[in-house]
Amino acid sequence: MAEAFVQILVDNISSFLQGELVLFFGFENELENLSSRFSTVQAVLEDAQEKQLKDKAIKNWLQKLNAAAYKIDDMLDECKYEAARFKQSRLGRCHPGIMTFCHKIGKRMKEMMEKLEAIAKERKDFHLHEKLIERQAARRETGSILIEPEVYGRKKEEDEIVKILINNVSNAQNFPGLPILGMGGLGKTTLAQRVFNDQRMIKHFHPKIWICVSEDFDEKRLIKAIIVESIEGRPLLGDMDLAPLQIKLQELLNRKRYFLVLDDVWNENPQKWDNLRAVLKVGESGASVLTTTRLEKVGLVMGTLQPYRLSNLSEEDCWSLLMQCAFGHQEEINPNLAAIGKEIVKKCGGVPLGAKTLGGLLRFKREEREWEHVRDSEIWNLPQDESTILPFLSLSYHHLPLDLRQCFLYCAVYPKDTIMEKENLITLWIALSKGNLDLEYVGNEVWNELYMRSFFQEIEVKSGRTYFKMHDLIHDLATSLFSASTSSSNIREIHVRNYSNHRMSIGFPEVVSSYSPSLLKMSVSLRVLDLSRLELEQLPSSIGDLVHLRYLDLSRNVLLRSLPKSLCKLQNLKTLILNRCSSLCCLPKQTSKLGSLQHLFLDDCPLAAMPPRIGSLTCRKSLSFFIIGKRKGYQLGELKNLDLHGSISIKHLERVKNETKVKEANLSAKANLQSLSMFWDLYEPHRYESEEVKVLEVLKPHPCLKSLEITGFRGFHFPNWISHSVLERVASITISHCKNCSCLPPFGELPCLESLELHYGSAEVEYVDEYDVDSGFPTRRRFPSLRKLVIRDFPNMKGLLIKKVGEEQCPVLEEGYYVLPYVFPTLSSVKKLRIWGKVDAAGLCSISNLRTLTDLSISHNNEATSLPEEMFKSLVNLKNLHINYLGNLKELPTSVASLNALQLLHTNSCRALESLPEGLQHLTVLTVHGSPELKKRYEKGIGRDWHKIAHICIVDS
């Protein structure tokens, strides 16, 4: 880590010398001397970094160098901070405090030069060699599509394990547990994942549950995790005691042939396993547990079957994996590179992780000398036992360009097996780094390069955000190198937690169990401070003394009403997170002085107004919402010069007096804005309807917009820009409380529209899309990409389309909420359906045509005393059935019992419901709430029909 940070610091000193700050303070000679001292040691740092793994004296020397570098970095930061403070004062460069500050910093610089002189001389004792280091990453092959490498050489093992679990396991009394045993990096987890997803296992076992155990083998935690993974819908278990959790799990797994994977087990205590096994022994004959572990003793403790010892991969399979990671699907490979590569593969020792990381290392190298350098590295001479980091991982790190090293090592602050979020990690990188990483897109490139080099795995993209993990051994590498380069005397990051498993306490990052104001006074070098979820009532004014702070997280402090004025002194603050501070009513009036602020997150904050002149924060990229005020400095024109990214909500548009002022916001030029929400208050007085139309016209967004919401608009029609030409890329639209609009825009034309929500509309609207076959529009299909449709409270709605023309409409629709029967014929592919309010028997019967349906909710119909038998007869894929607020419903159709796929039945506030159909054999979870007779009839152990549902887990009854 030292070699990366020293280079960054040298660059910062050079930038300081070339900028205006050296004219402001002086220090030119001192900084040149400091740069010279660093340069004398910089060339040998790469050699020192490699040798520290075997030489403790070199390791200690690197720690001293790193600590000195961070102290000098703090001094440069203080110069930048004080210069900004002096410039903002009335006296400017004539401020008397400048002399005092220069004297203080000059004295500290002299002390640091003496320390660096000693450190530079000490290096001669280690006989270190000069080595060139790649400065920057080769920006290649960093596309957004994430593809995990193919699995090689494990088909035979997968087949053998599946056969053991299906064919050789039949005695539930012995409760078979099969351990997969092998050293780190052999691919135990990958093999277990393949077994878990094997089609034979899917057909044979139900439910299938995957739990990542790691080093925390806590019975209560594991039981909670198993329950959550087993029940679709994620039950809220709260802080339940162990005993009721044990009962709930047994109810859930009773008579089930379940398959449980406990991945990455380290527990060697037989008593802990016996306690968990006693709870699990309620399954049907054949229920099985598969564990993965590195430790022989763990296999003996947890397995009733002979451990399955995972062998090393053959050289041929290792070669295939390395080539896949190095060249992708390229068919022709330089034969000279191939010959060198096969020699490198022999050094992997048959470990898949080695082949994968070396392939990632070689991915960016195409010269023979580069491959020979990898083959002939001295790192291969390091011992290769499990107590050290395997040489191929160290080699991969030392071949990282400098701008990737710090970013990789920072990942060590997360505990093992943590699922990390890419976007959040990049924000923290920016807070702790210098130079290029001030730009998010560069951080994105860095992440992609680390992924390409196989430092990250198990990539998953959900709701536009990327999640991933690190292999244990790669995490060990990051931890060892990070710890070797840091010192607890210079804490740069603090996370205050009431629980201990959120972040590790290593080197600069520190986790403390409680907060006190004195904590801030002891940590003046902080860059990152996480005070989220602490129930803080106020923040001390000493927060303004943390002049180096870049990242402050105060989210979910529900008692926090205001922030101290001193917060606005933080000239280096880049990210301020205030999400879900539900009592926070205002921000300091001088918030506009936070000159470096890029991200201000305010989701679910009840602010009454914005601070004035928010537009002066020209570094701003993220702003959750903007509240329009009535005076200058609070108008929408404040957004004019902000390069906004992500999403923004604009509130109180009814306060706009002139559309020309709105035009100044220049939304149509903000190409990085992904989501735009516009709100007119429903209760404040509005201007003329025609004026509101003009306002919405000039709020035209950039064509790159992905999500649009309009609420409370009082105009008589929507603007022309809500069309194919402007919203070509939009994927989500919500229109709510626009009760004066007599027709809706042609949403059916939008090619990428996936979600459409319509709430509380005009009584004049009769069709969602009034497309006319004779209108001349070229589009043949309407709603070609629509997957989710919500229609609520349009009193005279007659149908989805005024005419059904051309090809199939809504061909991929999966979710329909609050829709009425007229929409049902368009739902041929629907999976989730929610029906709200009165629906006649014919409409309900038509649901039986929706064979793809997996989730059905029927609610708020007090007139229905029964549901038609026909509606359930063909719902062969229905898994979850919710029936809520049918106050006069007396019974369910007997056809419900024939739903073989049904797992969950939830009833709420069906007070007249007296019985359930017999034969609910496939049901996993039953929820009964607000049905007195039903609850009495099926009361556990004593109800007259309890025996009929005894095998079902009853939740929140």
PDB file of N, CA and C in Angstrom, residues 50-58 378 381-383:
ATOM      1  N   GLU A  50       7.277  -6.617  -1.787  1.00  0.00           N
ATOM      2  CA  GLU A  50       7.333  -8.056  -1.977  1.00  0.00           C
ATOM      3  C   GLU A  50       8.076  -8.747  -0.831  1.00  0.00           C
ATOM      4  N   LYS A  51       9.177  -8.141  -0.384  1.00  0.00           N
ATOM      5  CA  LYS A  51      10.029  -8.794   0.618  1.00  0.00           C
ATOM      6  C   LYS A  51       9.473  -8.706   2.032  1.00  0.00           C
ATOM      7  N   GLN A  52       8.522  -7.795   2.279  1.00  0.00           N
ATOM      8  CA  GLN A  52       7.983  -7.663   3.628  1.00  0.00           C
ATOM      9  C   GLN A  52       7.266  -8.929   4.092  1.00  0.00           C
ATOM     10  N   LEU A  53       6.826  -9.751   3.121  1.00  0.00           N
ATOM     11  CA  LEU A  53       6.121 -10.979   3.493  1.00  0.00           C
ATOM     12  C   LEU A  53       7.038 -11.941   4.239  1.00  0.00           C
ATOM     13  N   LYS A  54       8.366 -11.796   4.020  1.00  0.00           N
ATOM     14  CA  LYS A  54       9.316 -12.682   4.705  1.00  0.00           C
ATOM     15  C   LYS A  54      10.192 -11.947   5.716  1.00  0.00           C
ATOM     16  N   ASP A  55      10.212 -10.622   5.670  1.00  0.00           N
ATOM     17  CA  ASP A  55      11.143  -9.843   6.495  1.00  0.00           C
ATOM     18  C   ASP A  55      10.362  -8.841   7.346  1.00  0.00           C
ATOM     19  N   LYS A  56      10.300  -9.099   8.661  1.00  0.00           N
ATOM     20  CA  LYS A  56       9.527  -8.234   9.554  1.00  0.00           C
ATOM     21  C   LYS A  56      10.124  -6.834   9.653  1.00  0.00           C
ATOM     22  N   ALA A  57      11.453  -6.718   9.552  1.00  0.00           N
ATOM     23  CA  ALA A  57      12.092  -5.402   9.642  1.00  0.00           C
ATOM     24  C   ALA A  57      11.652  -4.509   8.483  1.00  0.00           C
ATOM     25  N   ILE A  58      11.539  -5.082   7.289  1.00  0.00           N
ATOM     26  CA  ILE A  58      11.075  -4.309   6.136  1.00  0.00           C
ATOM     27  C   ILE A  58       9.615  -3.925   6.316  1.00  0.00           C
ATOM     28  N   GLU A 378      10.197 -13.963  -8.173  1.00  0.00           N
ATOM     29  CA  GLU A 378      10.713 -14.504  -6.917  1.00  0.00           C
ATOM     30  C   GLU A 378       9.614 -14.902  -5.945  1.00  0.00           C
ATOM     31  N   ASN A 381       8.888 -18.419  -4.755  1.00  0.00           N
ATOM     32  CA  ASN A 381       9.740 -19.076  -3.756  1.00  0.00           C
ATOM     33  C   ASN A 381       9.189 -18.972  -2.348  1.00  0.00           C
ATOM     34  N   LEU A 382       8.086 -18.213  -2.166  1.00  0.00           N
ATOM     35  CA  LEU A 382       7.470 -18.122  -0.847  1.00  0.00           C
ATOM     36  C   LEU A 382       6.828 -19.452  -0.484  1.00  0.00           C
ATOM     37  N   PRO A 383       6.744 -19.776   0.816  1.00  0.00           N
ATOM     38  CA  PRO A 383       6.086 -21.031   1.225  1.00  0.00           C
ATOM     39  C   PRO A 383       4.619 -21.033   0.824  1.00  0.00           C
TER      40      PRO A 383
END
